[in-house]
Short mmCIF file of C-alpha atoms and ligand atoms in Angstrom, two decimals:
data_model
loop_
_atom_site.label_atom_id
_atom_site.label_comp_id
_atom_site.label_asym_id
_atom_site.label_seq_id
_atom_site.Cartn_x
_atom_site.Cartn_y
_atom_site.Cartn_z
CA UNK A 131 0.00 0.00 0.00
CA UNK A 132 1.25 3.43 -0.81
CA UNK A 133 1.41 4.34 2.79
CA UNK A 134 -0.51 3.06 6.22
CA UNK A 135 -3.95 5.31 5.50
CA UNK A 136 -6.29 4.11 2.88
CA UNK A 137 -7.47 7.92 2.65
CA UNK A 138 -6.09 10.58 0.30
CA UNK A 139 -7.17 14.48 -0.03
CA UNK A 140 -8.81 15.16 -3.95
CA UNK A 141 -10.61 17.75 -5.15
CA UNK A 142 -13.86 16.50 -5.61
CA UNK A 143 -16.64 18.29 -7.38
CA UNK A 144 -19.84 16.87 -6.08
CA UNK A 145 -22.31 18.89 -8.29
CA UNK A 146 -22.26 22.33 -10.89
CA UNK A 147 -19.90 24.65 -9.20
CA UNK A 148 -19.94 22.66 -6.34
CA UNK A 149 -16.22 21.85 -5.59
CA UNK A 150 -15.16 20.01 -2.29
CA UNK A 151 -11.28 19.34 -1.35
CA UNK A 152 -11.96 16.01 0.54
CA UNK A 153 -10.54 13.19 2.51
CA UNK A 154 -12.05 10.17 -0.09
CA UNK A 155 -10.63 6.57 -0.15
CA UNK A 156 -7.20 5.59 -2.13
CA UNK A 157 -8.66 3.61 -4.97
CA UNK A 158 -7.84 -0.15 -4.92
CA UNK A 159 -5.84 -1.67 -7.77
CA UNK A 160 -7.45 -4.45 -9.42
CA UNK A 161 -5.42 -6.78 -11.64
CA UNK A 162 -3.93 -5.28 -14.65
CA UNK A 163 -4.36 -1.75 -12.93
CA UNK A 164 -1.59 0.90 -11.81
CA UNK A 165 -2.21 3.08 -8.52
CA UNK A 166 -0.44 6.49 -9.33
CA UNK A 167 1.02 8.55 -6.70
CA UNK A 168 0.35 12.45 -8.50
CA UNK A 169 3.16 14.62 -8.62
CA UNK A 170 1.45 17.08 -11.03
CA UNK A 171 -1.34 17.62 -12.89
CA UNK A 172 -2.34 20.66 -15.23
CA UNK A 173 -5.75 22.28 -15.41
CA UNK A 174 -7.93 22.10 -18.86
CA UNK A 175 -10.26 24.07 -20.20
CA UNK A 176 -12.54 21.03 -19.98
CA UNK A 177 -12.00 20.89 -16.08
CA UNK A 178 -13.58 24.63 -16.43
CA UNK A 179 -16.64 23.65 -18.44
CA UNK A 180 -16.63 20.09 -15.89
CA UNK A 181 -17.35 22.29 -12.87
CA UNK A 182 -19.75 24.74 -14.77
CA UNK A 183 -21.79 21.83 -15.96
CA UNK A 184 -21.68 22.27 -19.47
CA UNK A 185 -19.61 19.26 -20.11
CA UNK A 186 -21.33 16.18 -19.32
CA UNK A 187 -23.74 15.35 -16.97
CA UNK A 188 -21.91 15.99 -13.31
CA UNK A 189 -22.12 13.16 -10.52
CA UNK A 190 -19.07 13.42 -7.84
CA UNK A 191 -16.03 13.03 -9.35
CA UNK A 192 -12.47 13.99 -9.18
CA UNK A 193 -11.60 15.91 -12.30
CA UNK A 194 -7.99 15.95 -13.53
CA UNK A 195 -7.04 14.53 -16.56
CA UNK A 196 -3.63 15.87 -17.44
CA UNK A 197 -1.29 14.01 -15.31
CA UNK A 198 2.23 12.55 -14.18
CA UNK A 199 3.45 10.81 -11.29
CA UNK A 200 5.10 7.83 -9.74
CA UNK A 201 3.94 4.64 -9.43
CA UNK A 202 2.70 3.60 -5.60
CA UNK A 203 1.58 0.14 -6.57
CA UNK A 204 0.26 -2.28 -9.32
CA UNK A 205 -2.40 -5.00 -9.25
CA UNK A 206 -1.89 -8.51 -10.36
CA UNK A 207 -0.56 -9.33 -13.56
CA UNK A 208 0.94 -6.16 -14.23
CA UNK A 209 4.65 -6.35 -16.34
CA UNK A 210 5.15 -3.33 -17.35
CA UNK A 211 6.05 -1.08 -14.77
CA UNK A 212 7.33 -0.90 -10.62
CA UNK A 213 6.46 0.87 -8.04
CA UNK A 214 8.91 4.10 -7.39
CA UNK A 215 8.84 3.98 -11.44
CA UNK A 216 7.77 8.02 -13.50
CA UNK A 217 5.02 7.43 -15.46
CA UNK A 218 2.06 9.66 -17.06
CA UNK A 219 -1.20 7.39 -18.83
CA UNK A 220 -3.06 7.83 -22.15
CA UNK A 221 -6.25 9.25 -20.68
CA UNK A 222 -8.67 6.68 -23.32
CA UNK A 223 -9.28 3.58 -22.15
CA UNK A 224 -11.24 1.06 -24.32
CA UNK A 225 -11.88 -2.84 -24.25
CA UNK A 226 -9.04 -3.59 -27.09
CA UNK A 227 -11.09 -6.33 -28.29
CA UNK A 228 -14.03 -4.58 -30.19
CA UNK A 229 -14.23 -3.69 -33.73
CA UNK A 230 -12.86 0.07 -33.07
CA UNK A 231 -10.61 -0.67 -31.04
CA UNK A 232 -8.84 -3.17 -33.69
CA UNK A 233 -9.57 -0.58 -36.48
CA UNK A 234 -7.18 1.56 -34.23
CA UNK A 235 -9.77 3.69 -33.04
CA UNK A 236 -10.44 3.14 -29.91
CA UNK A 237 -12.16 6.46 -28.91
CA UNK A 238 -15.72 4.96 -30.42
CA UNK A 239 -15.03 1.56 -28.78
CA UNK A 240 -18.75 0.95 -26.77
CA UNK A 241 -16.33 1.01 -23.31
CA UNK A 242 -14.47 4.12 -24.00
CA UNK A 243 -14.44 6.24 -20.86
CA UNK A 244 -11.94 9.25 -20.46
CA UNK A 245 -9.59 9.00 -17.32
CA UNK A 246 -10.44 12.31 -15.20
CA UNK A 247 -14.02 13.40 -17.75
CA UNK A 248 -15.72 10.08 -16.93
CA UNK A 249 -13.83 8.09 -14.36
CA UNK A 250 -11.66 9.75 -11.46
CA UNK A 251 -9.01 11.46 -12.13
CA UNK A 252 -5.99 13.22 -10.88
CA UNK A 253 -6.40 16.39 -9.13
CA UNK A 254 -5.77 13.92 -6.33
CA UNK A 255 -2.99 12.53 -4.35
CA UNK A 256 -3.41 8.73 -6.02
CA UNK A 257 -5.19 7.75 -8.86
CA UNK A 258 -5.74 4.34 -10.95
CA UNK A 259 -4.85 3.28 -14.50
CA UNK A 260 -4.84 0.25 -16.25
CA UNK A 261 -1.56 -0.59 -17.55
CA UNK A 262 -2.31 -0.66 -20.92
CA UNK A 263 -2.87 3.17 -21.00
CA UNK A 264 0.67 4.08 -18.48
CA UNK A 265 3.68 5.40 -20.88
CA UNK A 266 6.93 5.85 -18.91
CA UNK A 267 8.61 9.54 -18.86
CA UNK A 268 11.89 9.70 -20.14
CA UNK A 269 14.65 10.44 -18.05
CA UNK A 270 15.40 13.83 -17.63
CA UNK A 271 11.64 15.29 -18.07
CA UNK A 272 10.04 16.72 -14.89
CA UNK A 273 6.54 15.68 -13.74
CA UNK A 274 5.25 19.05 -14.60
CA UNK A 275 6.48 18.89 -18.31
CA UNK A 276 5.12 15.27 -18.46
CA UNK A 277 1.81 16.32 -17.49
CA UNK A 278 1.82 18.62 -20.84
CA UNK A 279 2.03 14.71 -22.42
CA UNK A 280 -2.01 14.77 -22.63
CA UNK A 281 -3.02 18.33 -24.18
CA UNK A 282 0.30 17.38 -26.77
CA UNK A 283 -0.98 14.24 -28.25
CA UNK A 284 -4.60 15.84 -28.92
CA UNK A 285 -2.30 18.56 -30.81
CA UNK A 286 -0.19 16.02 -32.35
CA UNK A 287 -3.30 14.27 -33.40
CA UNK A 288 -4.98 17.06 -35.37
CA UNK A 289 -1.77 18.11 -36.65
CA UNK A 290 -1.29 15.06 -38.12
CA UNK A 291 -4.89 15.00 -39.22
CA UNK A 292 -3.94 18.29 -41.29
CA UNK A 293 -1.06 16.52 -43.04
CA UNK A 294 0.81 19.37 -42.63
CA UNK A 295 3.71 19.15 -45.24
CA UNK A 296 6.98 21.35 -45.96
CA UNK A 297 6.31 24.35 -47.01
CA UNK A 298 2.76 25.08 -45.97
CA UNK A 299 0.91 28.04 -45.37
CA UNK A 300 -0.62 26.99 -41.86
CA UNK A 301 -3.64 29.14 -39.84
CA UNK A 302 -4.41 28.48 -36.30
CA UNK A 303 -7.63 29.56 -35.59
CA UNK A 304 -7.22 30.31 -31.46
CA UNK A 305 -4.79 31.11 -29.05
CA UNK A 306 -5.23 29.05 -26.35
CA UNK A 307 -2.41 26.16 -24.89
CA UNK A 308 -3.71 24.18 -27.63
CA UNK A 309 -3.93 26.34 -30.62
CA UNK A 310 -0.45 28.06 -29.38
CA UNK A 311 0.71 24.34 -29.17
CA UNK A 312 -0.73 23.59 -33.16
CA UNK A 313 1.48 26.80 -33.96
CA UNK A 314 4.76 24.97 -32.82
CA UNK A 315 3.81 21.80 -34.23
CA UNK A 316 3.00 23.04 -37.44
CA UNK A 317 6.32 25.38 -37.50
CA UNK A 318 8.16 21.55 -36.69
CA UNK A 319 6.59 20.18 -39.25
CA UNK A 320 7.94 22.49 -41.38
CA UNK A 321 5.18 25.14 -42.45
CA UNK A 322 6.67 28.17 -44.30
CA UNK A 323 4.86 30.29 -42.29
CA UNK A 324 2.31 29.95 -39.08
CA UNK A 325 -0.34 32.61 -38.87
CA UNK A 326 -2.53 32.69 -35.65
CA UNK A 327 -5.62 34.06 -35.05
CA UNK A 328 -6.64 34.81 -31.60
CA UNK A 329 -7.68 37.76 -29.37
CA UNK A 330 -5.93 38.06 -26.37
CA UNK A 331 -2.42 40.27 -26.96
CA UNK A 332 -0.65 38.14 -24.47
CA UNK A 333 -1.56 34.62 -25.74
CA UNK A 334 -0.75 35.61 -29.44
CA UNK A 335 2.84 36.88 -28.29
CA UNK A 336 3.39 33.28 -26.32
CA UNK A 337 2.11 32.15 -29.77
CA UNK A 338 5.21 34.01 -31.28
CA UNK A 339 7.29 33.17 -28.91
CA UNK A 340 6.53 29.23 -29.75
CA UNK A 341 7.48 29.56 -33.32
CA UNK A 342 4.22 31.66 -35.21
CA UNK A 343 5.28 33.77 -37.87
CA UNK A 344 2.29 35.75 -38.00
CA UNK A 345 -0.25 37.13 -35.18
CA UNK A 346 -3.16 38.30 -35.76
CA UNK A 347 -5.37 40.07 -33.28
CA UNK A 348 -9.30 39.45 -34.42
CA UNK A 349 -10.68 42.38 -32.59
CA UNK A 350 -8.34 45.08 -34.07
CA UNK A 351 -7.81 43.45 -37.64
CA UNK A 352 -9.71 41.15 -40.27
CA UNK A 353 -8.14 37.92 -40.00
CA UNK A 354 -9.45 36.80 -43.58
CA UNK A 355 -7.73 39.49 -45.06
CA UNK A 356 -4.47 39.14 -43.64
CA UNK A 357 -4.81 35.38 -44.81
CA UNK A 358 -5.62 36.08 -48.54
CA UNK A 359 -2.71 38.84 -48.44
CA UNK A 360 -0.26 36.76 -47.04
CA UNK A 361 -1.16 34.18 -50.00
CA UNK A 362 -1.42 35.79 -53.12
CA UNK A 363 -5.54 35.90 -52.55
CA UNK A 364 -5.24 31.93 -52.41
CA UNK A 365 -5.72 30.80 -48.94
CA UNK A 366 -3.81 29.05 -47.09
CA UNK A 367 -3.13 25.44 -47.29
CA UNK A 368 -3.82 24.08 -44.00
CA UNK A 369 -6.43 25.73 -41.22
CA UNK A 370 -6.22 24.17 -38.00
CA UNK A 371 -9.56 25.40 -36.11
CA UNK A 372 -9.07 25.22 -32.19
CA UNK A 373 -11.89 27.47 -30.82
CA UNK A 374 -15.14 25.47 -31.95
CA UNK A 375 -17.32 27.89 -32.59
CA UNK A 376 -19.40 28.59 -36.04
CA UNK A 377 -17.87 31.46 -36.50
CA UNK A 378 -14.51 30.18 -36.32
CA UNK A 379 -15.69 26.89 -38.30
CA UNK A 380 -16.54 29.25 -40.88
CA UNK A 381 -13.23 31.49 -40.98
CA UNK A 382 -11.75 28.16 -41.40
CA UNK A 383 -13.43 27.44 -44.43
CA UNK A 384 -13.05 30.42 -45.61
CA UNK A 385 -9.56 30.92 -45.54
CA UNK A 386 -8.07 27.63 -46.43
CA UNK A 387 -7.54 27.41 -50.54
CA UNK A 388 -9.01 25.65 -52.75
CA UNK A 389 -8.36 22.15 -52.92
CA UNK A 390 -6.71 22.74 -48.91
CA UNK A 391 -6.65 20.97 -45.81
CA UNK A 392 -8.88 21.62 -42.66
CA UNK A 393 -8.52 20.18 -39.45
CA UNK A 394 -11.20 20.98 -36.55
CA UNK A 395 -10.22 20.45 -32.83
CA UNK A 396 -12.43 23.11 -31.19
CA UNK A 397 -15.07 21.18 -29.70
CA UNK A 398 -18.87 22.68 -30.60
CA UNK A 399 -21.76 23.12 -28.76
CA UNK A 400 -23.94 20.62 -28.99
CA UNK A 401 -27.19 23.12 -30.73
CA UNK A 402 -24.25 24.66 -32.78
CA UNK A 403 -25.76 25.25 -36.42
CA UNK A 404 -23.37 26.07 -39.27
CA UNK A 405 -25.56 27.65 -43.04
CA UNK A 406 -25.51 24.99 -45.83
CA UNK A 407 -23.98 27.69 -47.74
CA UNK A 408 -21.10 26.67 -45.92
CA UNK A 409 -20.95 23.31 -47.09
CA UNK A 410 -21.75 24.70 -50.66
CA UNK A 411 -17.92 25.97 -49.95
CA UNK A 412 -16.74 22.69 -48.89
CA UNK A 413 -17.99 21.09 -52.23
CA UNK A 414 -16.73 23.40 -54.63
CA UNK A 415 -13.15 24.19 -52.32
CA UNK A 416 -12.62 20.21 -52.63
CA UNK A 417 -11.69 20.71 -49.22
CA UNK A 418 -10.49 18.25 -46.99
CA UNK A 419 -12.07 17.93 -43.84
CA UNK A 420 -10.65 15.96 -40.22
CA UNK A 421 -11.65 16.19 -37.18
CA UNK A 422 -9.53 15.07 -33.82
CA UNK A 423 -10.87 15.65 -30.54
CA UNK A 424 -8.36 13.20 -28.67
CA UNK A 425 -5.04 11.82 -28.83
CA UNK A 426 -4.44 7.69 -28.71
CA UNK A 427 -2.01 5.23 -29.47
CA UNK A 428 1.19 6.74 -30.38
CA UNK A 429 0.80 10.58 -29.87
CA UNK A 430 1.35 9.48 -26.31
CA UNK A 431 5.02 8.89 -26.66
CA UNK A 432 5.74 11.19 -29.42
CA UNK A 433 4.66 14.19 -27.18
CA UNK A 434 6.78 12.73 -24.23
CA UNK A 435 9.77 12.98 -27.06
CA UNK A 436 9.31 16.46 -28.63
CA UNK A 437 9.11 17.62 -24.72
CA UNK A 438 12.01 15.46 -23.59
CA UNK A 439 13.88 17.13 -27.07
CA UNK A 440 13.28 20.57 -25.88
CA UNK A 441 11.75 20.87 -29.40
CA UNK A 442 8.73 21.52 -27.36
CA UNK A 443 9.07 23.81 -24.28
CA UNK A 444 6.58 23.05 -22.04
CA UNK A 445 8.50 25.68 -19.42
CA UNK A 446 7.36 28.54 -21.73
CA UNK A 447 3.47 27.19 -21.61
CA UNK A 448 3.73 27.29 -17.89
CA UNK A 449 2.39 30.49 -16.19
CA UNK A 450 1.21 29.05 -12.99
CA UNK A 451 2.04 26.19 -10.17
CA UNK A 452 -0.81 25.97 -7.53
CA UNK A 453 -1.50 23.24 -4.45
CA UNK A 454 -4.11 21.14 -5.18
CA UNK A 455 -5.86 23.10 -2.26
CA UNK A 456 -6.15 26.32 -4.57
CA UNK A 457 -7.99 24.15 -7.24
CA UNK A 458 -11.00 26.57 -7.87
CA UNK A 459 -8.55 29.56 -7.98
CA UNK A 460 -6.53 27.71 -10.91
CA UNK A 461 -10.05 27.19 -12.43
CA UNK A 462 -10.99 30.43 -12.29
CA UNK A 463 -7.61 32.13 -13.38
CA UNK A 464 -8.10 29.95 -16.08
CA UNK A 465 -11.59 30.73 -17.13
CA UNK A 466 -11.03 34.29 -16.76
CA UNK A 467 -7.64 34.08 -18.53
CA UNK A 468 -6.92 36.13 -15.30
CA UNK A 469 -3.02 36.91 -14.43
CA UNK A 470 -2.11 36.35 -18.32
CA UNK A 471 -2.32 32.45 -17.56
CA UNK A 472 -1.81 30.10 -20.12
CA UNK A 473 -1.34 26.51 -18.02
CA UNK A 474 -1.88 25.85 -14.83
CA UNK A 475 -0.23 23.05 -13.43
CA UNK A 476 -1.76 21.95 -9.47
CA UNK A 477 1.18 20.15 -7.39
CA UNK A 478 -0.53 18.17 -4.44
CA UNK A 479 3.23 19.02 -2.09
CA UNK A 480 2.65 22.47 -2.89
CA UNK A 481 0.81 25.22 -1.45
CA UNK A 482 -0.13 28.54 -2.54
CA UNK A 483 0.23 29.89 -5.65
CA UNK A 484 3.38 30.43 -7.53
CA UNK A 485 3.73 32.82 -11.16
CA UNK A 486 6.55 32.06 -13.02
CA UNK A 487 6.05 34.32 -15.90
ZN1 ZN B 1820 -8.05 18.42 -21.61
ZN1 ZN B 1821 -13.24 -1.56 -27.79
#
């Protein structure tokens, strides 16, 4: 057992806006599963819309999905990993037996639940993973950049859902961790040039800062336009949409070329309506279309190596450490994109909270 109580403190949020910091049990490994000991674990925007209700029906659970930590103990059966060993978990769990999951896509799988949206997660001081999902961190990477392993394989997903290629034209649409983390990917992957579009002065520098060429503010200047000038009147090949709105679904459209690439990660709401005119576009743009809302399989590891590379910085995305205690103020710097944050990363040995930039 990870130590002689079988109680840890989590944040648990028991209803809408209705978040307790708790004594709750230490969950109990079963066979094949991995008790976690949390070292660090960032705050999403999802966690946000979690504790406002607008993501899922709420029942008591402890949100947390972006994770790292050591391992305390590991049921029956379990090869893979020790205890005392670093490890961080693919969040998407699935049977591995069904039709999806042998397609390779396990997020439809009948079983899928989320780690931290649908099952407890870690803004906790233990929490439980089969071992299928746990990837070890490399040597050298700290807990707090490992944690960034989650939000990095959604944005490795979709980038690699937009086929971005050498020499690209790439738009982000948004200028949040993710959209400022599709910037840098898409500058890795080569892009001539990165233009984001966002609204908030301080994200769009960070943007800069990670690699975008161009930054467009959407409040002071008409993003379309700056896309058609910077392309000859074309478009851009390659529109990565990270906001999810239909306003944003439609800039995307419109400012990828004909015969481009568009990837969508912002997630809608669910009465969202976008014009058929729009799809008119589609059809006569030849455009094509992905979607990612999730990162599986290998995006896991391949995040864990462009932050282990330094090719990804994870130090710059950091604004903010908290103690898990100071939950709700992480959630509502976050929301309010208060203190320019950009992540907030919750450290159950720490107290307080601590800017670093
Ligand atoms: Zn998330
Ligand atoms: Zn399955």
């Amino acid at each position: 057992m990870p130590s002689s109580s079988s109680k840890m403190k989590a944040a648990v949020l028991l209803d809408v806006e209705k978040l307790e910091f708790k004594e709750v049990d230490i969950p109990k490994v079963g066979p094949g599963e991995v008790l976690v000991k949390v070292k660090a674990c960032g705050i999403c925007g999802s966690d946000v819309s979690m504790y406002r209700g607008r993501y899922l029906p709420v029942k008591p659970i402890i949100p947390g999905h972006e994770f790292a930590g050591d391992v305390a103990e590991v049921g029956e059966g379990v090869k893979y990993v020790k205890p005392g060993e670093r490890v961080v978990a693919d969040i998407n769990v699935s049977c591995g037996v069904c039709y999806y999951c042998k397609r390779m896509q396990k997020l439809f799988c009948p079983d899928m639940y989320q780690v931290g949206i649908h099952s407890n997660g870690a803004f906790a001081e233990y929490i439980k993973v089969p071992e299928q999902n746990i990837i070890k961190i490399p040597t050298g990477v700290s807990y707090e950049h490992a944690a960034f392993m989650e939000p990095l394989s959604c944005v490795i997903s979709v980038v690699d859902r937009a086929n971005v290629a050498l020499g690209d034209v790439v738009v982000v649409i948004g200028d949040g961790p993710l959209g400022i983390s599709a910037a840098r990917l898409a500058k890795l992957s080569g892009a001539s040039a990165v233009i984001v579009c966002g609204h908030h002065d301080y994200r769009l520098n960070k943007a800069k800062e990670m690699g975008a060429d161009i930054i467009v503010n959407t409040s002071k200047e008409d993003p379309l336009e700056v896309v058609l000038s910077e392309t000859d009147r074309r478009g851009a090949d390659v529109v990565i949409e990270v906001v999810g709105k239909p306003t944003t679904y439609r800039w995307a459209v419109d400012m990828v070329r004909r015969g481009g690439r568009v990837a969508l990660m912002g997630v809608p709401g669910p009465t969202d309506k976008l014009e058929l005119m729009m799809f008119n576009d589609i059809f006569n743009k030849e455009l094509s279309l992905n979607v990612s809302f999730a990162g599986t399989y290998d995006k896991g590891i391949r995040a864990l190596a462009l932050i282990g590379s330094k090719k990804f910085d994870v130090g710059k995305m950091i604004t903010h450490r908290i103690g898990l205690e100071n939950l709700l103020d992480g959630l509502m710097m976050v929301e309010r994109k208060a203190d320019n944050v950009i992540k907030v990363v919750t450290l159950p040995e720490m107290k307080g909270v601590e800017k670093l930039q």
